[in-house]
PDB file of C-alpha atoms in Angstrom:
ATOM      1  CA  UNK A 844     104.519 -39.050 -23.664  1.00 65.00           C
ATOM      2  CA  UNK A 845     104.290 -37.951 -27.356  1.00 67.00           C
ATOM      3  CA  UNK A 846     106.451 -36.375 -29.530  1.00 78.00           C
ATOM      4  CA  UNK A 847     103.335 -34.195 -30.717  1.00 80.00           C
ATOM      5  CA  UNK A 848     103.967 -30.170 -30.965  1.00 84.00           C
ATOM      6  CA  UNK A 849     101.947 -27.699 -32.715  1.00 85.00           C
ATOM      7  CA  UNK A 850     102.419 -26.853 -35.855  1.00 89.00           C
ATOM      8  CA  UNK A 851     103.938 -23.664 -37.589  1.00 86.00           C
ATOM      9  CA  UNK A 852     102.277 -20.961 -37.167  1.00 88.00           C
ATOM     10  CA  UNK A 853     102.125 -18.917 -40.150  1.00 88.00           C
ATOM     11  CA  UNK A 854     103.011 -15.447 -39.336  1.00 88.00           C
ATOM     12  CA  UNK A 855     102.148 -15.662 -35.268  1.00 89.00           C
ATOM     13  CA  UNK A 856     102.116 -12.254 -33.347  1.00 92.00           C
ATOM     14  CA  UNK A 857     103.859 -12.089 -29.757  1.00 93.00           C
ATOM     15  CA  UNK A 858     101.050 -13.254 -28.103  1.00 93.00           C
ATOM     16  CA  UNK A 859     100.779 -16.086 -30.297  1.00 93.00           C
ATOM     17  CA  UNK A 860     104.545 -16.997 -30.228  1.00 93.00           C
ATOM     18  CA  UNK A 861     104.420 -16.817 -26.317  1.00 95.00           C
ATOM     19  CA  UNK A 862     101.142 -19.234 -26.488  1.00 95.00           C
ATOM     20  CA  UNK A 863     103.032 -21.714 -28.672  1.00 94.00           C
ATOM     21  CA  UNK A 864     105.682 -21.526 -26.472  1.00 95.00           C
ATOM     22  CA  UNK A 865     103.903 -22.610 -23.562  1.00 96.00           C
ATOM     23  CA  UNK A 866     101.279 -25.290 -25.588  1.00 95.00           C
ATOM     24  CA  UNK A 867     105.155 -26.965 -27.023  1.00 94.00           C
ATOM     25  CA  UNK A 868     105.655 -27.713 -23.498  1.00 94.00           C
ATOM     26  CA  UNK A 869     102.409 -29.555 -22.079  1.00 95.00           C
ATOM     27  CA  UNK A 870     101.251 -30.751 -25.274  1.00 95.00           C
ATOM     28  CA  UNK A 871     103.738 -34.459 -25.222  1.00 93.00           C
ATOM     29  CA  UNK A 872     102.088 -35.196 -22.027  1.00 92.00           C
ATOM     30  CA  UNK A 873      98.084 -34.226 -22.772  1.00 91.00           C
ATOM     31  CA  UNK A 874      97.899 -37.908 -22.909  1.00 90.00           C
ATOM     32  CA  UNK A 875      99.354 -39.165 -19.785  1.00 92.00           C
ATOM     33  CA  UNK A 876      97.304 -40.906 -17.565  1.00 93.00           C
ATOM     34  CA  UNK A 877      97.876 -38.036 -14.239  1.00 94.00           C
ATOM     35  CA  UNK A 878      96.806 -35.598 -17.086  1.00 93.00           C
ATOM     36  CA  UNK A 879      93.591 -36.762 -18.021  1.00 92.00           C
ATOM     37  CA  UNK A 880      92.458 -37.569 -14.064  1.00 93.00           C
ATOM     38  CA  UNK A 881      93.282 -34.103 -13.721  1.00 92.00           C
ATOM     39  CA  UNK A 882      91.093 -32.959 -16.771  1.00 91.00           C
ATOM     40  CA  UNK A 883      88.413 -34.948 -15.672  1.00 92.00           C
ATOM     41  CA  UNK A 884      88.821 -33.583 -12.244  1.00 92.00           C
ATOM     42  CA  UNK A 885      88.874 -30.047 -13.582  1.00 91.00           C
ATOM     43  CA  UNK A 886      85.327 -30.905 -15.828  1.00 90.00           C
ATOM     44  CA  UNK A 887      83.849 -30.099 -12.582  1.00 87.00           C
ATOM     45  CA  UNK A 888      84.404 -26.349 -13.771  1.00 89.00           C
ATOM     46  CA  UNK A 889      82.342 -27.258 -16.683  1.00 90.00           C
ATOM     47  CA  UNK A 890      78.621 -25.622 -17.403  1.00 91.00           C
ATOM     48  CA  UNK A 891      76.758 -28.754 -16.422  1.00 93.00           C
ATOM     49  CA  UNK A 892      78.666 -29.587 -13.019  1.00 93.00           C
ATOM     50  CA  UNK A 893      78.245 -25.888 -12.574  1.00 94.00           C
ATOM     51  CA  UNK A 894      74.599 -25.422 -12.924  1.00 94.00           C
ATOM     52  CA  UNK A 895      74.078 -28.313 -10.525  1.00 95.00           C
ATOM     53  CA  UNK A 896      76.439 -27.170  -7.956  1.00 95.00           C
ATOM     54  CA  UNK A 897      74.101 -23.943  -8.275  1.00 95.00           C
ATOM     55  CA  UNK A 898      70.846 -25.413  -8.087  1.00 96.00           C
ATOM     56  CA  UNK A 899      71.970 -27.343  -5.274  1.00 96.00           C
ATOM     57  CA  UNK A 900      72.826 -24.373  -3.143  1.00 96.00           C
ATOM     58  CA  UNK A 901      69.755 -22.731  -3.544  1.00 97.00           C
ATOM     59  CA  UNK A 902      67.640 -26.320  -3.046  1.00 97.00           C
ATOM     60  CA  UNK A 903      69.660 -26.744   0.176  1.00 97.00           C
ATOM     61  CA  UNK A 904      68.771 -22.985   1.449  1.00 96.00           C
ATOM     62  CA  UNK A 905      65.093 -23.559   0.287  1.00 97.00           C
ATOM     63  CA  UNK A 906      65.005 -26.838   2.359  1.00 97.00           C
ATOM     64  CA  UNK A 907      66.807 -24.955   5.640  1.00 97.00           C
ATOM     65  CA  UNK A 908      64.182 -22.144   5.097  1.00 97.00           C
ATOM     66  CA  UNK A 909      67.787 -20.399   5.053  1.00 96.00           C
ATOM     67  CA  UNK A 910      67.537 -16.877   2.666  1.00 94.00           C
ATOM     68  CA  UNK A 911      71.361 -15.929   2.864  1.00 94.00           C
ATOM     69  CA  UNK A 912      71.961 -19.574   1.283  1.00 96.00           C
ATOM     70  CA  UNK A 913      69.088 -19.396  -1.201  1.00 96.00           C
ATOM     71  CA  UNK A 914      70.338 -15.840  -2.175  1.00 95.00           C
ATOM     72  CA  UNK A 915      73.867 -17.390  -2.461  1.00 95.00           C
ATOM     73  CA  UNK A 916      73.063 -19.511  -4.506  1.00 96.00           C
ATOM     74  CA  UNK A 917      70.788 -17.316  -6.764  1.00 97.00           C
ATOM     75  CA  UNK A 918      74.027 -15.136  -7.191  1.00 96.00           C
ATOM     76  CA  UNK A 919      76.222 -18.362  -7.966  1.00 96.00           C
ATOM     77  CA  UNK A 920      73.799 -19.488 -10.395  1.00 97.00           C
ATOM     78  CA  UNK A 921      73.478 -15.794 -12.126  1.00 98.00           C
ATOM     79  CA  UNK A 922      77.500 -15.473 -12.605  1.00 98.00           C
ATOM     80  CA  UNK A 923      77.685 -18.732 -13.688  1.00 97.00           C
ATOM     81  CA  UNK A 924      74.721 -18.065 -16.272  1.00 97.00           C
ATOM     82  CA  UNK A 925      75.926 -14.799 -17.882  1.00 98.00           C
ATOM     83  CA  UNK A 926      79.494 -15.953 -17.753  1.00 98.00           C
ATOM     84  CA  UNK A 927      78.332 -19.017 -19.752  1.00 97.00           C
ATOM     85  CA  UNK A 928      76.652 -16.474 -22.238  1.00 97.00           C
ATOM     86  CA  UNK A 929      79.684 -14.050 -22.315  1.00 98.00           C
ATOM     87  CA  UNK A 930      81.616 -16.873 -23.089  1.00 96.00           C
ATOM     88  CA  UNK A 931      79.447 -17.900 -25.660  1.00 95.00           C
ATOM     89  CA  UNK A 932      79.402 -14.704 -27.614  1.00 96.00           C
ATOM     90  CA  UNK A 933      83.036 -14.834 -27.828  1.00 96.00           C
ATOM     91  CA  UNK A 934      83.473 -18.417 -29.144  1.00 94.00           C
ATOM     92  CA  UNK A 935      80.982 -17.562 -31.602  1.00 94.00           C
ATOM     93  CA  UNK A 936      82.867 -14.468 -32.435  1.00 96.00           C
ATOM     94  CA  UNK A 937      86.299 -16.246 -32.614  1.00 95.00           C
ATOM     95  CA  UNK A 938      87.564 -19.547 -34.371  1.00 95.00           C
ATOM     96  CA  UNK A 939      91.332 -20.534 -32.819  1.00 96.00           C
ATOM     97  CA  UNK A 940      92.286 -24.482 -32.536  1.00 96.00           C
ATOM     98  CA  UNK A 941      92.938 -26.027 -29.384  1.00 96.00           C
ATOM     99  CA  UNK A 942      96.576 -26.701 -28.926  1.00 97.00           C
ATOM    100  CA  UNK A 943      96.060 -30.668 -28.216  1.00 95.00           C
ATOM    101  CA  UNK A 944      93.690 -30.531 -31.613  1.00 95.00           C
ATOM    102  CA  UNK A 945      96.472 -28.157 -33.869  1.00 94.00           C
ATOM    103  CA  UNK A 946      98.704 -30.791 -32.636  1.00 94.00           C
ATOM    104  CA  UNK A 947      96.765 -33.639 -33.751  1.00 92.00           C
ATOM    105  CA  UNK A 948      96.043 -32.292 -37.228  1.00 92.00           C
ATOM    106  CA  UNK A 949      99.011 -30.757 -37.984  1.00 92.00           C
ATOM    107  CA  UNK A 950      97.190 -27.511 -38.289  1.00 92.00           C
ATOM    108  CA  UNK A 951      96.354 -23.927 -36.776  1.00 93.00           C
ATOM    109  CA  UNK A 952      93.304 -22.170 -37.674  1.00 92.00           C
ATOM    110  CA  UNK A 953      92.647 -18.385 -35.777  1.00 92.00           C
ATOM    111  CA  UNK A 954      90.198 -16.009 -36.810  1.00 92.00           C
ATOM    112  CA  UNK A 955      86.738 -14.766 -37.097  1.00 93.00           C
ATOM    113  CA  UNK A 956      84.274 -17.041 -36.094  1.00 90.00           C
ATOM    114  CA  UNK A 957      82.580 -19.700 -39.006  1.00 90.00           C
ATOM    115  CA  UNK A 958      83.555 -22.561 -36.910  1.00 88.00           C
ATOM    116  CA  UNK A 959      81.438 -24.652 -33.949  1.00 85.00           C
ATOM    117  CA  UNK A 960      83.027 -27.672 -33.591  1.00 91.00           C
ATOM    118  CA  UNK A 961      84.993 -27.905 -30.066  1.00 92.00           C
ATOM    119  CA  UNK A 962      88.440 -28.555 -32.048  1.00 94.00           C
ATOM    120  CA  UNK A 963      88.250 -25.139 -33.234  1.00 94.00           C
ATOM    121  CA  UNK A 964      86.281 -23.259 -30.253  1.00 94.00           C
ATOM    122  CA  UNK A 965      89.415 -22.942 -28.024  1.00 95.00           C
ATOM    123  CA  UNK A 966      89.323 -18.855 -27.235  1.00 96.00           C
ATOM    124  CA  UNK A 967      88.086 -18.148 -24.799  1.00 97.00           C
ATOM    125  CA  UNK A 968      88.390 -21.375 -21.757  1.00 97.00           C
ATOM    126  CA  UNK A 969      84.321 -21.563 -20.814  1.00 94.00           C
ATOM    127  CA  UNK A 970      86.022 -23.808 -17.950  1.00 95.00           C
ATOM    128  CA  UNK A 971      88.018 -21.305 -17.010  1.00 97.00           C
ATOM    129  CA  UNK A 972      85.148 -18.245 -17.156  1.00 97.00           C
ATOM    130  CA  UNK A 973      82.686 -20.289 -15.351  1.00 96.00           C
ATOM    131  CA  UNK A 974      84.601 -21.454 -12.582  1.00 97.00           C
ATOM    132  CA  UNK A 975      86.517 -17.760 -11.768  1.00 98.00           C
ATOM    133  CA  UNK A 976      82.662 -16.323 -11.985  1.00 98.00           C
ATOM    134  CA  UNK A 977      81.146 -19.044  -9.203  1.00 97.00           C
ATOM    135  CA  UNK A 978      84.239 -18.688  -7.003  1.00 97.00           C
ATOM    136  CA  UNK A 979      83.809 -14.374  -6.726  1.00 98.00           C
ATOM    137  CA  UNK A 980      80.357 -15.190  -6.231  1.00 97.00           C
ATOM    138  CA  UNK A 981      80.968 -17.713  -3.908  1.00 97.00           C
ATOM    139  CA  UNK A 982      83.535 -15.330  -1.996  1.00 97.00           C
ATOM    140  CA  UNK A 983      81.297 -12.421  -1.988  1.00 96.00           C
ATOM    141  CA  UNK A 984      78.355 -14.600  -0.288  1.00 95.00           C
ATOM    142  CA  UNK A 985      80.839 -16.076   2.005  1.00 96.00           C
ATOM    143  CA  UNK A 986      84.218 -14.074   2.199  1.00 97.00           C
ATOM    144  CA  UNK A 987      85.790 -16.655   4.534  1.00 97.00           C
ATOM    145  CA  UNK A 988      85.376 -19.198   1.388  1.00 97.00           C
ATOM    146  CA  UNK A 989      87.194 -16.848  -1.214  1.00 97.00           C
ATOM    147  CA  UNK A 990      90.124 -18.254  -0.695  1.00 98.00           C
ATOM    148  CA  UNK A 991      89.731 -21.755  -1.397  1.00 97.00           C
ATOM    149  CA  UNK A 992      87.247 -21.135  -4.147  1.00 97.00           C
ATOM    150  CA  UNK A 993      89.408 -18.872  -5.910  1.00 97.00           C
ATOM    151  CA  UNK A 994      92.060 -21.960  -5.292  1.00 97.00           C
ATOM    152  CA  UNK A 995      90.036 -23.981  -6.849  1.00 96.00           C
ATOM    153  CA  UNK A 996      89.257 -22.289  -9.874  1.00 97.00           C
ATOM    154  CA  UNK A 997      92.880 -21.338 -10.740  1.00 97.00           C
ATOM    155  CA  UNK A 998      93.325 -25.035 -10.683  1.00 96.00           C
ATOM    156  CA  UNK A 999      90.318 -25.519 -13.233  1.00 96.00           C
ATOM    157  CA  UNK A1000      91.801 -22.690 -15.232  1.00 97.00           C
ATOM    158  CA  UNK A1001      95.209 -24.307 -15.147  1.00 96.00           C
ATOM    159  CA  UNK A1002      94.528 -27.661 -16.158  1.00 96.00           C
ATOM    160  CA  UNK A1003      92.903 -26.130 -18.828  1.00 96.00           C
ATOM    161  CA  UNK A1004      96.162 -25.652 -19.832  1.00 97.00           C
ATOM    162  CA  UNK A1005      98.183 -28.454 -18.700  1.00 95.00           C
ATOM    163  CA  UNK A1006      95.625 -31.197 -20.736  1.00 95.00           C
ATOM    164  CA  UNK A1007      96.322 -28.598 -23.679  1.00 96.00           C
ATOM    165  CA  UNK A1008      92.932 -28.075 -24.052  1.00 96.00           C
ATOM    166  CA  UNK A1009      93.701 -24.227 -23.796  1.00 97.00           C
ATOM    167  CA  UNK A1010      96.248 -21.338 -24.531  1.00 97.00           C
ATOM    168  CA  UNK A1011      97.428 -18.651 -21.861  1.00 98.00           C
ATOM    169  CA  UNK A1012      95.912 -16.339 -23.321  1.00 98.00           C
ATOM    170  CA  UNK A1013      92.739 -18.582 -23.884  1.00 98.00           C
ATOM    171  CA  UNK A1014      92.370 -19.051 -20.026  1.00 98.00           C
ATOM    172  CA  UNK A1015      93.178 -15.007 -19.350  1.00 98.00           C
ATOM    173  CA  UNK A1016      90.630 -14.338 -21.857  1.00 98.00           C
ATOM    174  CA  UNK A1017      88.082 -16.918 -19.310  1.00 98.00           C
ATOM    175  CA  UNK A1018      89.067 -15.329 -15.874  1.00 98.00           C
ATOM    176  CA  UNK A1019      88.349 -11.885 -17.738  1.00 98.00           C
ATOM    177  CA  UNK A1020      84.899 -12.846 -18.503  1.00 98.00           C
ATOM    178  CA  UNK A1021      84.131 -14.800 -15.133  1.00 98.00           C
ATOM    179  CA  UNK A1022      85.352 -11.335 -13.132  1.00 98.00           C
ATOM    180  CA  UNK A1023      83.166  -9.300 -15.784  1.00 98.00           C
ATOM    181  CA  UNK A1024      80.151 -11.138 -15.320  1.00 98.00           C
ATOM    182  CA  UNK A1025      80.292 -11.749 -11.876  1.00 98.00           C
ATOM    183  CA  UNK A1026      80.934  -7.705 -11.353  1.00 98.00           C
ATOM    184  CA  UNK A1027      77.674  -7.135 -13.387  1.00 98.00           C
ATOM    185  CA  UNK A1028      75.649  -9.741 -11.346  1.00 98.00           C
ATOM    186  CA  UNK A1029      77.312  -8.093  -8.423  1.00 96.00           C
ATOM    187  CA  UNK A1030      75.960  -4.436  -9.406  1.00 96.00           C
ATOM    188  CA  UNK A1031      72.499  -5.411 -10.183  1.00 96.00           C
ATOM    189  CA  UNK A1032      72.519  -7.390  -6.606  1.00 93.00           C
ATOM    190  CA  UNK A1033      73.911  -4.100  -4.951  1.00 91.00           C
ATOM    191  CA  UNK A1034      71.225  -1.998  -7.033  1.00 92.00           C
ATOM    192  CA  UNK A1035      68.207  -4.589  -6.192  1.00 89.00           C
ATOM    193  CA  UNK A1036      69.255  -4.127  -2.507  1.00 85.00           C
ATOM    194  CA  UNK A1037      69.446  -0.255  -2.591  1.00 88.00           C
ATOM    195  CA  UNK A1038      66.129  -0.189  -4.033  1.00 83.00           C
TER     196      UNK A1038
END
């Protein structure tokens, strides 16, 4: 454990006070050994774990001659795409330090976006988006499965969190996105099939 906490925040709104709040608390154990196997755990939420997951699904329901699986996984792939680009728009949009990085450097930086580098790319949790987007998808193919993928992306989304990687707010900001883009992929699905 570390005696790490973020830094003052010059003149923080609620939001940012209650974010603080909640970083102070995880951020001394970021570096414990159960809370990095858990962050590398949750990097299965991440865009290239993601994609393959996707691929995979549609490769399988190729090789089964199986369109319900091939169409599954063409929807999986699709939320997971345009919540990767949602999410991308936004980080490019917005600068905000992670909480383990503000910790590190003794500094907080929020505000319009001039920044790419990940220490400064913390709003909004591309984890967190990604992950909430597959799971709906994955629960819309296969209802009896939404349970236990939307289980398992509120676990991404909080570890996001616990490895102070992310605010709150940062990881409400990601399921946002992931239920936004997975609503449009849902809509132009519903349209194709009306059509």
């Amino acid at each position: 454990m570390t005696d790490r906490q973020l830094p003052e925040i010059e003149d923080p709104n609620l939001l940012e006070r209650a974010d603080a709040a909640v970083a102070d608390v995880f951020i001394p154990y970021a570096e414990q050994p159960v809370v990095q196997a858990i962050g590398e755990v949750s990097d299965l939420s991440d865009q290239e774990p993601l994609y393959a997951a996707s691929a995979a699904v549609i490769a399988v329901g190729l090789a089964m001659r199986d369109s319900r699986t091939v169409q599954a996984g063409t929807r999986i792939l699709a939320s997971h795409l345009l919540a990767t680009a949602l999410r991308g728009i936004v980080k490019h949009l917005v600068d905000r330090t992670r909480p383990e990085a503000a910790a590190r450097k003794g500094e907080y930086e929020a505000g319009e976006g001039k920044r790419f580098e990940s220490d400064y790319n913390s709003f909004p949790s591309g984890h967190t988006s990604g992950a909430v987007a597959v799971a709906l998808a994955v629960g819309r193919a296969y209802p009896d499965s939404a349970p236990a993928a939307l289980g398992i992306a509120g676990a991404a989304a909080a570890a996001q969190i616990g490895r102070s990687k992310h605010f709150v707010s940062d990881v409400v900001a990601g399921v946002g996105i992931g239920i936004v883009a997975e609503a449009i992929v849902n809509g132009v699905v519903a349209r194709a099939a009306r059509s």
